[in-house]
Short mmCIF file of C-alpha atoms in Angstrom, two decimals:
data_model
loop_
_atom_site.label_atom_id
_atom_site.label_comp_id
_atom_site.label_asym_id
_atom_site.label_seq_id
_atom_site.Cartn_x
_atom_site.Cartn_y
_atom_site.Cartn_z
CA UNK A 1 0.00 0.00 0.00
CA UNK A 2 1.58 3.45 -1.07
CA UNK A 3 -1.50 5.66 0.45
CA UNK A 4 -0.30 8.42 2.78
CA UNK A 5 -2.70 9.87 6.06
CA UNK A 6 -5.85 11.79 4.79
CA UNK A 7 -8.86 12.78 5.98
CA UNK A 8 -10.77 10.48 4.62
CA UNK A 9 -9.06 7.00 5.80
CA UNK A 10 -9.75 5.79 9.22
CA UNK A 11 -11.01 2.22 8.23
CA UNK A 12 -9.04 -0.60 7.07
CA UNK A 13 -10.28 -4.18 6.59
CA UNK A 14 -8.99 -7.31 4.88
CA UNK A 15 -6.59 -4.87 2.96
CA UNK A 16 -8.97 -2.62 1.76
CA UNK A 17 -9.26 1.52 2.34
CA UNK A 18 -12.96 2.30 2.90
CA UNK A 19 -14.18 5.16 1.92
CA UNK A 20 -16.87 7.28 4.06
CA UNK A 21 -19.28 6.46 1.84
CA UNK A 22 -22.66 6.30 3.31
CA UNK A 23 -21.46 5.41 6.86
CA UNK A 24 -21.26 7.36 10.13
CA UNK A 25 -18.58 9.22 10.43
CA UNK A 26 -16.77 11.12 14.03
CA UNK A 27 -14.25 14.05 13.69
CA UNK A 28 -10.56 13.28 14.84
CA UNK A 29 -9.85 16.54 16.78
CA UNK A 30 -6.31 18.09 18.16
CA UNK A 31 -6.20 18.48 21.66
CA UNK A 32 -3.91 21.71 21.43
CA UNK A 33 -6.33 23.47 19.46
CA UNK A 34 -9.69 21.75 18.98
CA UNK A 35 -9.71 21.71 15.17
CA UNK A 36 -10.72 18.84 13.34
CA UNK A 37 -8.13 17.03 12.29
CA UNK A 38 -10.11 14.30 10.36
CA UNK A 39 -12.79 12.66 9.53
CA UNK A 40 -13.25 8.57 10.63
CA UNK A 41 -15.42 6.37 8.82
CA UNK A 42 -17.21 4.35 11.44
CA UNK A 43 -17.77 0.27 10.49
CA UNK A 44 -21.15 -1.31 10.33
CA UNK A 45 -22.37 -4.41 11.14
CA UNK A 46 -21.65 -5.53 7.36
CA UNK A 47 -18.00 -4.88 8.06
CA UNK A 48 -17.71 -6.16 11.58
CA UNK A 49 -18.87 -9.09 9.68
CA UNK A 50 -16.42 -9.12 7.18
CA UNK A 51 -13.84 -8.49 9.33
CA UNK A 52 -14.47 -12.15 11.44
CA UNK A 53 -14.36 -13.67 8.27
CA UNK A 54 -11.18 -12.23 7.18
CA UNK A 55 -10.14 -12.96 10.71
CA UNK A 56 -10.85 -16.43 11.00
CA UNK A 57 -8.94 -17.12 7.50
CA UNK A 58 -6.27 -15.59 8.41
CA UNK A 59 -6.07 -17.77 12.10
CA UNK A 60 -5.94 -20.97 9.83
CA UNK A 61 -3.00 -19.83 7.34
CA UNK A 62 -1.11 -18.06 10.60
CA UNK A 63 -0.91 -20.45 12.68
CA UNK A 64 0.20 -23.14 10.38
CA UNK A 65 3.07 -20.36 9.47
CA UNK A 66 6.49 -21.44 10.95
CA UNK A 67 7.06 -19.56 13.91
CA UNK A 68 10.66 -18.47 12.31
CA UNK A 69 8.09 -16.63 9.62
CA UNK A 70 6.16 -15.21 12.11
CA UNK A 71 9.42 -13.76 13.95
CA UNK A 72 10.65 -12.64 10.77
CA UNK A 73 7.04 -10.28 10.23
CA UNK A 74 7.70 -8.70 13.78
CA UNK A 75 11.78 -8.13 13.86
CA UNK A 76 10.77 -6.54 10.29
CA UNK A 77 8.01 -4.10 12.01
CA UNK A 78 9.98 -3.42 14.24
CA UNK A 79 12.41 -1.66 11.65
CA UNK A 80 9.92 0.08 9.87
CA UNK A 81 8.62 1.32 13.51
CA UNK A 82 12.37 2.88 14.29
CA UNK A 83 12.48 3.91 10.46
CA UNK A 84 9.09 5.91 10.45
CA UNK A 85 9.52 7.13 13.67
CA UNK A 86 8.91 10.66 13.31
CA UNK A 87 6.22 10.73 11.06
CA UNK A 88 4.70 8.09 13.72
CA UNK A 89 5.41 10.45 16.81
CA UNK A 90 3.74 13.53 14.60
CA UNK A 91 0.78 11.63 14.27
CA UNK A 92 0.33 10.52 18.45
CA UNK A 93 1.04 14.37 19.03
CA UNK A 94 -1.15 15.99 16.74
CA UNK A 95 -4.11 13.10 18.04
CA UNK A 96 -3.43 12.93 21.25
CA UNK A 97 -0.93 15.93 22.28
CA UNK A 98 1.78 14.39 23.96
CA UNK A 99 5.39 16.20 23.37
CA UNK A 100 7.19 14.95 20.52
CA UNK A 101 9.69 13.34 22.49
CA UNK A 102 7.59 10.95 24.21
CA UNK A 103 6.04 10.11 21.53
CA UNK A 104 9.32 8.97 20.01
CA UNK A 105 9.72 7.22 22.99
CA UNK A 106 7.28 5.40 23.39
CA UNK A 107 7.40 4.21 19.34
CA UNK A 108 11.34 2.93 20.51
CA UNK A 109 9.15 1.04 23.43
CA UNK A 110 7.15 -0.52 20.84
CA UNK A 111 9.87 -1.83 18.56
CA UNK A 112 11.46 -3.04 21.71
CA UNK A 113 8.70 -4.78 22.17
CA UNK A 114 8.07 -6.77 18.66
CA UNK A 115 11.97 -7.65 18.99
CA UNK A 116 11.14 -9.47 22.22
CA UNK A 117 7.97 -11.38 20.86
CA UNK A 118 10.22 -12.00 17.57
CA UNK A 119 12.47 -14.00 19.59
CA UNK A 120 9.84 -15.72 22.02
CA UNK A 121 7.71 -16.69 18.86
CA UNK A 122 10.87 -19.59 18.32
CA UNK A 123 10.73 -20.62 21.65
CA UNK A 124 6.96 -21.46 22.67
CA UNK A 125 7.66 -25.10 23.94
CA UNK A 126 5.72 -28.25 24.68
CA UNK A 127 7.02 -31.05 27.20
CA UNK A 128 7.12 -35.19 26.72
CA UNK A 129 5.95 -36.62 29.61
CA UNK A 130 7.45 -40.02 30.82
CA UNK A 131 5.61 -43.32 29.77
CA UNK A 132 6.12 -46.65 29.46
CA UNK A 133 8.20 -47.42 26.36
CA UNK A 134 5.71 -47.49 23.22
CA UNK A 135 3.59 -44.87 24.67
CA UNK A 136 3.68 -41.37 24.25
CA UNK A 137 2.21 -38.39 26.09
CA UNK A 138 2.21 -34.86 24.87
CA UNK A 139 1.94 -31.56 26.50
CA UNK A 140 0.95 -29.10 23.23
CA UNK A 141 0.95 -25.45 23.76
CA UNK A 142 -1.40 -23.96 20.66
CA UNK A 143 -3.05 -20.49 19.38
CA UNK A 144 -6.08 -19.84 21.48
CA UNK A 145 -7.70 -18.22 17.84
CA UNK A 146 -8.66 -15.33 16.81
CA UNK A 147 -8.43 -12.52 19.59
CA UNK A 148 -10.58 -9.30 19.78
CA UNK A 149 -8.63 -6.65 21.35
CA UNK A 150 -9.50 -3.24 22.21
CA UNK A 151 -7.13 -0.07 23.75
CA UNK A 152 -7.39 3.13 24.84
CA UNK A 153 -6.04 6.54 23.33
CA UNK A 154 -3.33 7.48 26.07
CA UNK A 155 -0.40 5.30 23.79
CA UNK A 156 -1.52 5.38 20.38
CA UNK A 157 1.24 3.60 18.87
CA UNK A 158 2.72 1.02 21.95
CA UNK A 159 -0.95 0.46 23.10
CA UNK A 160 -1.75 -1.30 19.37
CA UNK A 161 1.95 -3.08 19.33
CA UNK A 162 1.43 -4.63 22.64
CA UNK A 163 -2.00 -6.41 21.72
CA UNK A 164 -0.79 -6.88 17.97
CA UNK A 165 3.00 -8.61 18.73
CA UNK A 166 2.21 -11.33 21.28
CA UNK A 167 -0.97 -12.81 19.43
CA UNK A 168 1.09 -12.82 16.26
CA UNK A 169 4.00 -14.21 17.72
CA UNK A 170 1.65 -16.53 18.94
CA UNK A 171 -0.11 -17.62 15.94
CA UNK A 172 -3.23 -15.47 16.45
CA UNK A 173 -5.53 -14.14 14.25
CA UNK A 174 -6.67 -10.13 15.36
CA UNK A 175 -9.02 -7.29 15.23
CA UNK A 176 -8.06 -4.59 16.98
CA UNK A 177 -10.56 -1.92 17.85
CA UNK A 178 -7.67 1.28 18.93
CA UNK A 179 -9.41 4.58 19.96
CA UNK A 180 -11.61 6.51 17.54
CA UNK A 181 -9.43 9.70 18.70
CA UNK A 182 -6.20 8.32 17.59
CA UNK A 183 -7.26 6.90 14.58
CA UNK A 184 -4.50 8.10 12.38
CA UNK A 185 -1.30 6.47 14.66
CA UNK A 186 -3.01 3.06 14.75
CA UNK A 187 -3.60 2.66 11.20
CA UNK A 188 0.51 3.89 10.60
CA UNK A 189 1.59 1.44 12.97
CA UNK A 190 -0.60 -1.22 11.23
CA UNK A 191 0.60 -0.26 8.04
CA UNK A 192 3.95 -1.09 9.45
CA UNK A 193 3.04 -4.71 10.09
CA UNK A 194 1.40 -4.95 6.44
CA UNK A 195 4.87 -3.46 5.07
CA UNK A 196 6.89 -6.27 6.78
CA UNK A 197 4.63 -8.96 4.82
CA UNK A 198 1.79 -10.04 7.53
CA UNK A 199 -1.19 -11.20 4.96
CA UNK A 200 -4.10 -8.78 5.62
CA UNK A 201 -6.62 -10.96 6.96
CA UNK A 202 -4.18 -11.79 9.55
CA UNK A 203 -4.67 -8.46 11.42
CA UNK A 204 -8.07 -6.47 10.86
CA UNK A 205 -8.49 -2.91 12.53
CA UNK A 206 -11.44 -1.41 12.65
CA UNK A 207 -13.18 2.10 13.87
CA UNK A 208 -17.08 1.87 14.83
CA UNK A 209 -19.36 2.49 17.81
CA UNK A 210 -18.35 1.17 20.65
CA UNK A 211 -21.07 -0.58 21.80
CA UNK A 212 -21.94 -2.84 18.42
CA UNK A 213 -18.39 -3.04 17.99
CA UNK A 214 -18.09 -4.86 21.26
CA UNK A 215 -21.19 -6.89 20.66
CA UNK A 216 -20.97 -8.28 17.76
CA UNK A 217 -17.23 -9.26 18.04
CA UNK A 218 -17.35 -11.03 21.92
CA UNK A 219 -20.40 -12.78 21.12
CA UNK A 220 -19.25 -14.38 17.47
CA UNK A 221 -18.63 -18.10 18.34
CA UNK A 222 -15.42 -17.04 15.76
CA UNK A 223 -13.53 -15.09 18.66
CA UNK A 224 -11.76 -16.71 21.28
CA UNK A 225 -9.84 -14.12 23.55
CA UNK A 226 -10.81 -10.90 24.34
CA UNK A 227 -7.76 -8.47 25.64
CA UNK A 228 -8.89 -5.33 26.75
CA UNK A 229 -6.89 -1.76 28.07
CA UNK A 230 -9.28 0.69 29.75
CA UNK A 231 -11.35 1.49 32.29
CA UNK A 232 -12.65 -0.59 35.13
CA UNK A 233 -16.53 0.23 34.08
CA UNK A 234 -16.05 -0.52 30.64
CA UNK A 235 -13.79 -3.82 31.43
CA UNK A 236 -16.16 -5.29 33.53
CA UNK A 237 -19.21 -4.93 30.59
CA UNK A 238 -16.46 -6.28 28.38
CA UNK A 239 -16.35 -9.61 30.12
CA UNK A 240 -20.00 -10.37 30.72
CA UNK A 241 -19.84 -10.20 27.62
CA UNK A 242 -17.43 -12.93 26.72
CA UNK A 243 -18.66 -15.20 29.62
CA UNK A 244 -21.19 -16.08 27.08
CA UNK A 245 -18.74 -17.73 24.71
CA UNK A 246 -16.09 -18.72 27.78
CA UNK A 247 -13.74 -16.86 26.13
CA UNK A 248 -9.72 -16.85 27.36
CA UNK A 249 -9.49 -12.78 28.50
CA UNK A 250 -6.69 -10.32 29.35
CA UNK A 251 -7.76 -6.99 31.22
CA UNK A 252 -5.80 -4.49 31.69
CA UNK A 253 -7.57 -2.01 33.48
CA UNK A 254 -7.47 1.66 35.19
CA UNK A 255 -5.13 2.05 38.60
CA UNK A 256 -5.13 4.75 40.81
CA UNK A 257 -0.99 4.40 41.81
CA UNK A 258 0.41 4.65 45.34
CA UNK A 259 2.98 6.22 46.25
CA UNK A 260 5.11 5.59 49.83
CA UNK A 261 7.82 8.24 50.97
CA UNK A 262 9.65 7.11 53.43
CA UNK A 263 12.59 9.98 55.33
CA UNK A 264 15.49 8.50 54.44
CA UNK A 265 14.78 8.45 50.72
CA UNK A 266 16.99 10.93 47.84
CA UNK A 267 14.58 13.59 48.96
CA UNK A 268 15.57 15.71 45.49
CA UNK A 269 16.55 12.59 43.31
CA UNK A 270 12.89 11.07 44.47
CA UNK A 271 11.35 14.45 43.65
CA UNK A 272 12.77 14.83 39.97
CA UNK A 273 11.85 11.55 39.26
CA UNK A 274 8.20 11.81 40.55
CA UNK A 275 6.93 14.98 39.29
CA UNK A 276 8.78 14.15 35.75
CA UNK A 277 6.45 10.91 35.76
CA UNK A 278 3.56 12.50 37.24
CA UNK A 279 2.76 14.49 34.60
CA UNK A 280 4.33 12.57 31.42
CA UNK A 281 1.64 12.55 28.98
CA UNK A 282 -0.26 15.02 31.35
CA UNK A 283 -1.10 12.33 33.69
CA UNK A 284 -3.02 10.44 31.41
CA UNK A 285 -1.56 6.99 31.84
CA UNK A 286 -2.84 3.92 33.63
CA UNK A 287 0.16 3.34 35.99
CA UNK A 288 0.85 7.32 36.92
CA UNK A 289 1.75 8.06 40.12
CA UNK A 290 -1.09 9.70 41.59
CA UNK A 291 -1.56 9.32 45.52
CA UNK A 292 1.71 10.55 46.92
CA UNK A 293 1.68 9.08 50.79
CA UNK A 294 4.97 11.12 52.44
CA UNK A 295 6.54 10.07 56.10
CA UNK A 296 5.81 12.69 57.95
CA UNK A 297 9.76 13.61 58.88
CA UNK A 298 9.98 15.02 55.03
CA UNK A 299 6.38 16.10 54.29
CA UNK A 300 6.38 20.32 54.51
CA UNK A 301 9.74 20.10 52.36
CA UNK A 302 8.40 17.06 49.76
CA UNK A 303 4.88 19.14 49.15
CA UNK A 304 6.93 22.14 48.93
CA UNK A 305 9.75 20.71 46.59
CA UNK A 306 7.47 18.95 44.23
CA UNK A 307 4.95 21.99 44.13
CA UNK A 308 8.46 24.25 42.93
CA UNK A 309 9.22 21.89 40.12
CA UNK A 310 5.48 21.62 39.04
CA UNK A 311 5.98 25.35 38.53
CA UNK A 312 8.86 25.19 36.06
CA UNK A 313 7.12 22.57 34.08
CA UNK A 314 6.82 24.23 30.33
CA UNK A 315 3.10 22.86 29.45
CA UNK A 316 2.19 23.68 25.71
CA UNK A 317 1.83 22.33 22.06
CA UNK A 318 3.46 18.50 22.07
CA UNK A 319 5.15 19.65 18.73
CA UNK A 320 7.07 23.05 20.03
CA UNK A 321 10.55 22.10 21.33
CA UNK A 322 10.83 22.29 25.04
CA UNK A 323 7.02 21.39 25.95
CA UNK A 324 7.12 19.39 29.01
CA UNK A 325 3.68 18.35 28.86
CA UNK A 326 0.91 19.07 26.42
CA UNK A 327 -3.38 19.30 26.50
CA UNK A 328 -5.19 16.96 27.71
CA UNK A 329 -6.86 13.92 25.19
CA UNK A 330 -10.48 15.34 24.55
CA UNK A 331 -12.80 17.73 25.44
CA UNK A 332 -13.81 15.75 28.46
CA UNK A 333 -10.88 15.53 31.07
CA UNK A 334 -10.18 19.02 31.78
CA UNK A 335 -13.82 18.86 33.03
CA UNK A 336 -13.36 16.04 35.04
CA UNK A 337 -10.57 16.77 36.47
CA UNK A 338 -11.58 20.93 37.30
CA UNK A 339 -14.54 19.21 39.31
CA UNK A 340 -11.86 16.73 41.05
CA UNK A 341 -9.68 19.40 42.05
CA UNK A 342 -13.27 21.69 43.30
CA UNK A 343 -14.47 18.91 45.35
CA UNK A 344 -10.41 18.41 47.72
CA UNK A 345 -10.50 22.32 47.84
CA UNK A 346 -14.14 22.19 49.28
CA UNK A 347 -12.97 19.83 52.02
CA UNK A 348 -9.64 21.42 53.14
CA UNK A 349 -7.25 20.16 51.10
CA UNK A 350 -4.68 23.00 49.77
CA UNK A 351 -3.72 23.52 45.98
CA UNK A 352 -0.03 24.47 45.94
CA UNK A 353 0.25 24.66 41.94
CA UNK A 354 -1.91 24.95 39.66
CA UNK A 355 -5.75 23.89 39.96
CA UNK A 356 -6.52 25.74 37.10
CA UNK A 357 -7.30 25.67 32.92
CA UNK A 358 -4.74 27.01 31.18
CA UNK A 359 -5.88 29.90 29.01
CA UNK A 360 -6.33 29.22 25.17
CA UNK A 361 -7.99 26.96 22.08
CA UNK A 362 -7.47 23.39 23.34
CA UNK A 363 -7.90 21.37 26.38
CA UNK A 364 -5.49 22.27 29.02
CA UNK A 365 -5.38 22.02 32.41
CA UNK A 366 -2.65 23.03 34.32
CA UNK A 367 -0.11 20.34 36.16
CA UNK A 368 -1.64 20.69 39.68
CA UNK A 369 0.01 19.81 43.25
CA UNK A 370 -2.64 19.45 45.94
CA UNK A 371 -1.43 18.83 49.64
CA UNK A 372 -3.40 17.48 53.16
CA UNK A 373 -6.02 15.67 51.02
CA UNK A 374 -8.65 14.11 53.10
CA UNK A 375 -9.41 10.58 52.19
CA UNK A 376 -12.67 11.94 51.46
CA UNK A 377 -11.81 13.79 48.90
CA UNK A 378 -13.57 12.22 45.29
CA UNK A 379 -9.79 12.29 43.52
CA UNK A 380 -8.36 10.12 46.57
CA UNK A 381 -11.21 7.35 45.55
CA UNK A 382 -11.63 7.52 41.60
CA UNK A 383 -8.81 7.27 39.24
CA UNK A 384 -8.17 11.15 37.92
CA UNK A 385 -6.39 10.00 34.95
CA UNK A 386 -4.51 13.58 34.53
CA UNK A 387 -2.29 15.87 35.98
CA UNK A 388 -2.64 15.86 39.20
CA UNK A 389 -0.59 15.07 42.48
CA UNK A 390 -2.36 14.34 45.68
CA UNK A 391 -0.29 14.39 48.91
CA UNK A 392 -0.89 13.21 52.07
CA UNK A 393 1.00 12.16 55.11
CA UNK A 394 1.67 9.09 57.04
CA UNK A 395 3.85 7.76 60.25
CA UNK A 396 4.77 4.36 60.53
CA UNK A 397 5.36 1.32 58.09
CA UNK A 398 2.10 -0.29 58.35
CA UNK A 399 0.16 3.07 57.87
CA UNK A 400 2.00 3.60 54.63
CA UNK A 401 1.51 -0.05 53.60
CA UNK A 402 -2.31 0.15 54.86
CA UNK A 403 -3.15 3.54 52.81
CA UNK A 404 -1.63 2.23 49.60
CA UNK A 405 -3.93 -1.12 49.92
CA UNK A 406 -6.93 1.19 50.81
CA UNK A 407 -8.53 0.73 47.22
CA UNK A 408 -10.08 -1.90 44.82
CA UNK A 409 -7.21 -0.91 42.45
CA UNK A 410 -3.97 -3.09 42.14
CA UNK A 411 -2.63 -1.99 38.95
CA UNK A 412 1.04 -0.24 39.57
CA UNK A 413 2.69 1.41 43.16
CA UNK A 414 6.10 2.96 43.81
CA UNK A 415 8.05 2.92 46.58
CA UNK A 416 11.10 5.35 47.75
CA UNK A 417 13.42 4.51 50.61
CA UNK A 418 17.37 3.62 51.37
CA UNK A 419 16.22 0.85 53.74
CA UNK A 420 16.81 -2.43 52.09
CA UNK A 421 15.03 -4.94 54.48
CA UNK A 422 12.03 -2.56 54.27
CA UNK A 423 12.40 -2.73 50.52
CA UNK A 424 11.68 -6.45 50.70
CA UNK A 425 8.87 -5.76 53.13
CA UNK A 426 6.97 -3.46 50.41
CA UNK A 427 7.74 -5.80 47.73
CA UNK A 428 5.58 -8.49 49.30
CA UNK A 429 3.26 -6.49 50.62
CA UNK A 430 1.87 -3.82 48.50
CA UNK A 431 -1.05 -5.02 46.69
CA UNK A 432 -0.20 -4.10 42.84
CA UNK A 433 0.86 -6.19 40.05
CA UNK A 434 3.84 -4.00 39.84
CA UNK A 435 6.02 -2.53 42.00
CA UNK A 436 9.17 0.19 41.57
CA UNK A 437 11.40 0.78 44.20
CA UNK A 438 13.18 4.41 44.32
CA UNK A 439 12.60 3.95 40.41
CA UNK A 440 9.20 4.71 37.82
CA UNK A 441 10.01 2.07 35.33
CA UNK A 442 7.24 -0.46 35.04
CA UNK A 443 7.81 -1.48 31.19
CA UNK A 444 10.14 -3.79 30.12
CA UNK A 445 9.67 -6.07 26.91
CA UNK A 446 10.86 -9.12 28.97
CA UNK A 447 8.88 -8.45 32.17
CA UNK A 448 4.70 -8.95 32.66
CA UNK A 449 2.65 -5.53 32.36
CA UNK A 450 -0.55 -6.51 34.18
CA UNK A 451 -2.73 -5.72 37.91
CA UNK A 452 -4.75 -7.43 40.31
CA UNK A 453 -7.68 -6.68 41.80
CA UNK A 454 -10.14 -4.22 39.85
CA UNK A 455 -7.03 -3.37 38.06
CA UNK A 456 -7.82 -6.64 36.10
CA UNK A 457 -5.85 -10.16 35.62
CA UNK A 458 -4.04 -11.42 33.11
CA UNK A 459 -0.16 -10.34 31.91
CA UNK A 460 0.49 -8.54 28.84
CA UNK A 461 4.94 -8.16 27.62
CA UNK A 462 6.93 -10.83 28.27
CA UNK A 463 6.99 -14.58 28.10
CA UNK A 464 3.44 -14.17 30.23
CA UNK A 465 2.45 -11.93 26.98
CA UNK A 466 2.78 -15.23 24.89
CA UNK A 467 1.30 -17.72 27.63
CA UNK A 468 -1.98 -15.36 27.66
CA UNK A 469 -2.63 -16.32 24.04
CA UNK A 470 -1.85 -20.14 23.92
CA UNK A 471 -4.17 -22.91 25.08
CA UNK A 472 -2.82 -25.69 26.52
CA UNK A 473 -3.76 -29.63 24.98
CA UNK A 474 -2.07 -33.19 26.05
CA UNK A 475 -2.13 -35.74 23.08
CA UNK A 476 -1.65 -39.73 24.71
CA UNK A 477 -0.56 -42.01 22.09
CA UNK A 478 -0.43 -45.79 22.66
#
């Protein structure tokens, strides 16, 4: 395919560009300004239908592809991914208004990725279990099928690589449903996977309403995982669902991170890491660090320090060099999170930066510190899911540890202190699916990216990444 970005794209099936059309159509808009940016075609129920069908002949040539093949298709991607990457990173910025820079980042994060799937595609393994001699008994590890897989807008490009690379790796058939605001990066990235030779009814993408999208796709007898990033609300719907069709699932769903501060931490090191994390990608990302719980030796000079740097931060168009962090997705969040920071000033809590829009076209909200926040308070309970920090204090160990459990979410929590034996004592005990010690790193090709809890089940990256899309059969021969 030779077609560049337009405004009239947005849909691809079975390796065909759809036109608008008759169809319903939703305007792709640019969070730093509010223009439209394009216009999606939306599928219908004629091409959800087309899309299993594709699907489902694709499953039976893929997964009778040698898995060196299949490798090959990935490591490939993966060079058209570090190849494109600017035009990629444009694309996330000008959909979703990240800075340029992280978007490059996180396009490196993806290639990373489909390296580390490449080489675990070789290496999914069986076992031959001892028997007496002339017998045989086999443990098979096999493609679940084809796998419906929807993600959320906050990582256009890594969120579609890291439900695309492990079921291909596997031997998977997919549709992937990616955001209807980011549009433009998923169908790049895809187009990088079509450029490295997968067949196109390997890998179907498709734009639509949410609701018949969902539908018609987990209750086809055709699908046989569902793997799902987003929300808690939505997550749940997701798997009633599947239930009817017993589907294999992955959910990967909203956190609401912990953070412990102990006194002996790098009081400064802690705090440039933190509020540089804090508000990457204004906040908008399921593991940020959001409830900042701070020993109360080092509290006055952490709110204080981390409400200075907050300050400095440069917020402003993803695409103008320096920009620390940019607008906020859509339209919606700078509502939510103006009546978030309303409802902790109501009850007592004190804003020490920001708490405010920023002025100007787009949808900005300024990065916002907010110190003594009553447990109360509606942001301390609900995932924000933007830029804002929310401190409190605590005294002893098991306070810390107890205020970090507190909620149904078990996603991602961080941890910052010098003590090593009570580093070992966090590790066990904090309920999360992952935990960073005096670091913010939580993504690693090699290691599982998953939660517990309402934060969902399931692994996505890593070996656990393949495992989530294999079944497992025993074959006894006699």
């Amino acid at each position: 395919m030779t077609h560049d970005y337009d405004p009239q794209l947005g849909l691809y099936i079975g390796g065909e560009w759809l036109s608008e059309g008759g169809r319903d159509t939703q305007d792709v808009l640019n969070p730093t300004t509010g223009a439209v940016l394009a216009v999606l075609p939306l599928a219908t129920a004629d091409d959800l239908d087309r899309a299993l069908e594709a699907a489902q002949r694709g499953f039976l040539a893929w997964r009778a592809t040698a898995p060196e093949a299949r490798a090959a298709v990935l490591t490939r991607t993966a060079a058209l991914i570090r190849e494109r990457i600017d035009r990629l990173a444009r694309l996330a910025t000008l959909e979703q208004g990240k800075p340029f820079a992280e978007a490059r980042g996180e396009a490196l994060a993806a290639a990373a990725m489909l390296d580390f799937h490449a080489g675990e595609a070789v290496r999914i393994y069986g076992r031959v279990l001892p028997r007496p001699s002339g017998m045989r008994s086999l443990v098979l590890q096999q493609p679940v099928g084809l796998v419906a897989a929807f993600c959320a807008w906050n990582f256009p490009i890594l969120n579609v690589v890291r439900k695309l690379s492990p079921a291909l790796a596997s031997g998977c058939s997919i549709i992937l449903k990616p955001s209807e605001e980011t549009p433009g990066s998923a169908v790049e990235t895809i187009r990088c996977f079509q450029d490295a030779g997968l067949p196109g009814d390997v890998a179907q993408c498709v734009f639509g309403v949410p609701d018949l999208v969902s539908r018609q796709l987990l209750t086809s007898s055709i699908t046989r995982k569902l793997s799902f990033t987003g929300s808690v609300s939505v997550g749940k719907h997701l798997l009633r669902l599947a239930a009817d069709t017993v589907m294999k699932t992955t959910m990967e769903l909203g956190g609401h991170g912990p953070v412990l501060v102990f006194d002996d931490c790098d009081l400064d090191k802690s705090l440039d890491t933190l509020v540089a994390h804090k508000f990457r990608n204004a906040g908008q990302v399921c593991v940020s660090p959001t409830r900042f719980y701070v020993q109360q030796g080092i509290y006055d000079r952490f709110a204080s320090g981390f409400a200075e740097r907050t300050k400095r931060l440069k917020v402003g168009d993803g695409l103008e060099a320096g920009t620390q962090m940019g607008p906020m997705a859509n339209p919606r969040r700078p509502d939510a999170i103006a009546a978030m920071v309303e409802d902790a000033r109501s009850i007592g809590a004190r804003v020490l930066a920001g708490g405010d829009r920023a002025e100007g076209a787009g949808f900005f909200y300024n990065p916002t510190v907010i110190a003594d926040v009553p447990l109360s308070a509606q942001a301390m309970n609900e995932e924000p899911f933007g830029p804002i920090a929310l401190i409190a204090p605590f005294a002893t160990l098991e306070e810390g540890i107890e205020q970090a459990n507190r909620l149904p979410f078990g996603l991602a929590a961080y941890c910052f202190t010098e003590n090593g034996r009570r580093q070992n004592m966090l590790g066990d005990a904090i309920e999360a699916g992952m935990v960073a010690i005096n670091s913010v790193r939580l993504t690693w090709p090699d290691s599982p990216f998953g939660g517990m809890k309402d934060s969902g089940y399931g692994s996505e990256d890593g070996p656990e990444g393949i495992a989530a899309h294999m079944i497992t059969k025993s074959v006894h021969i006699a």
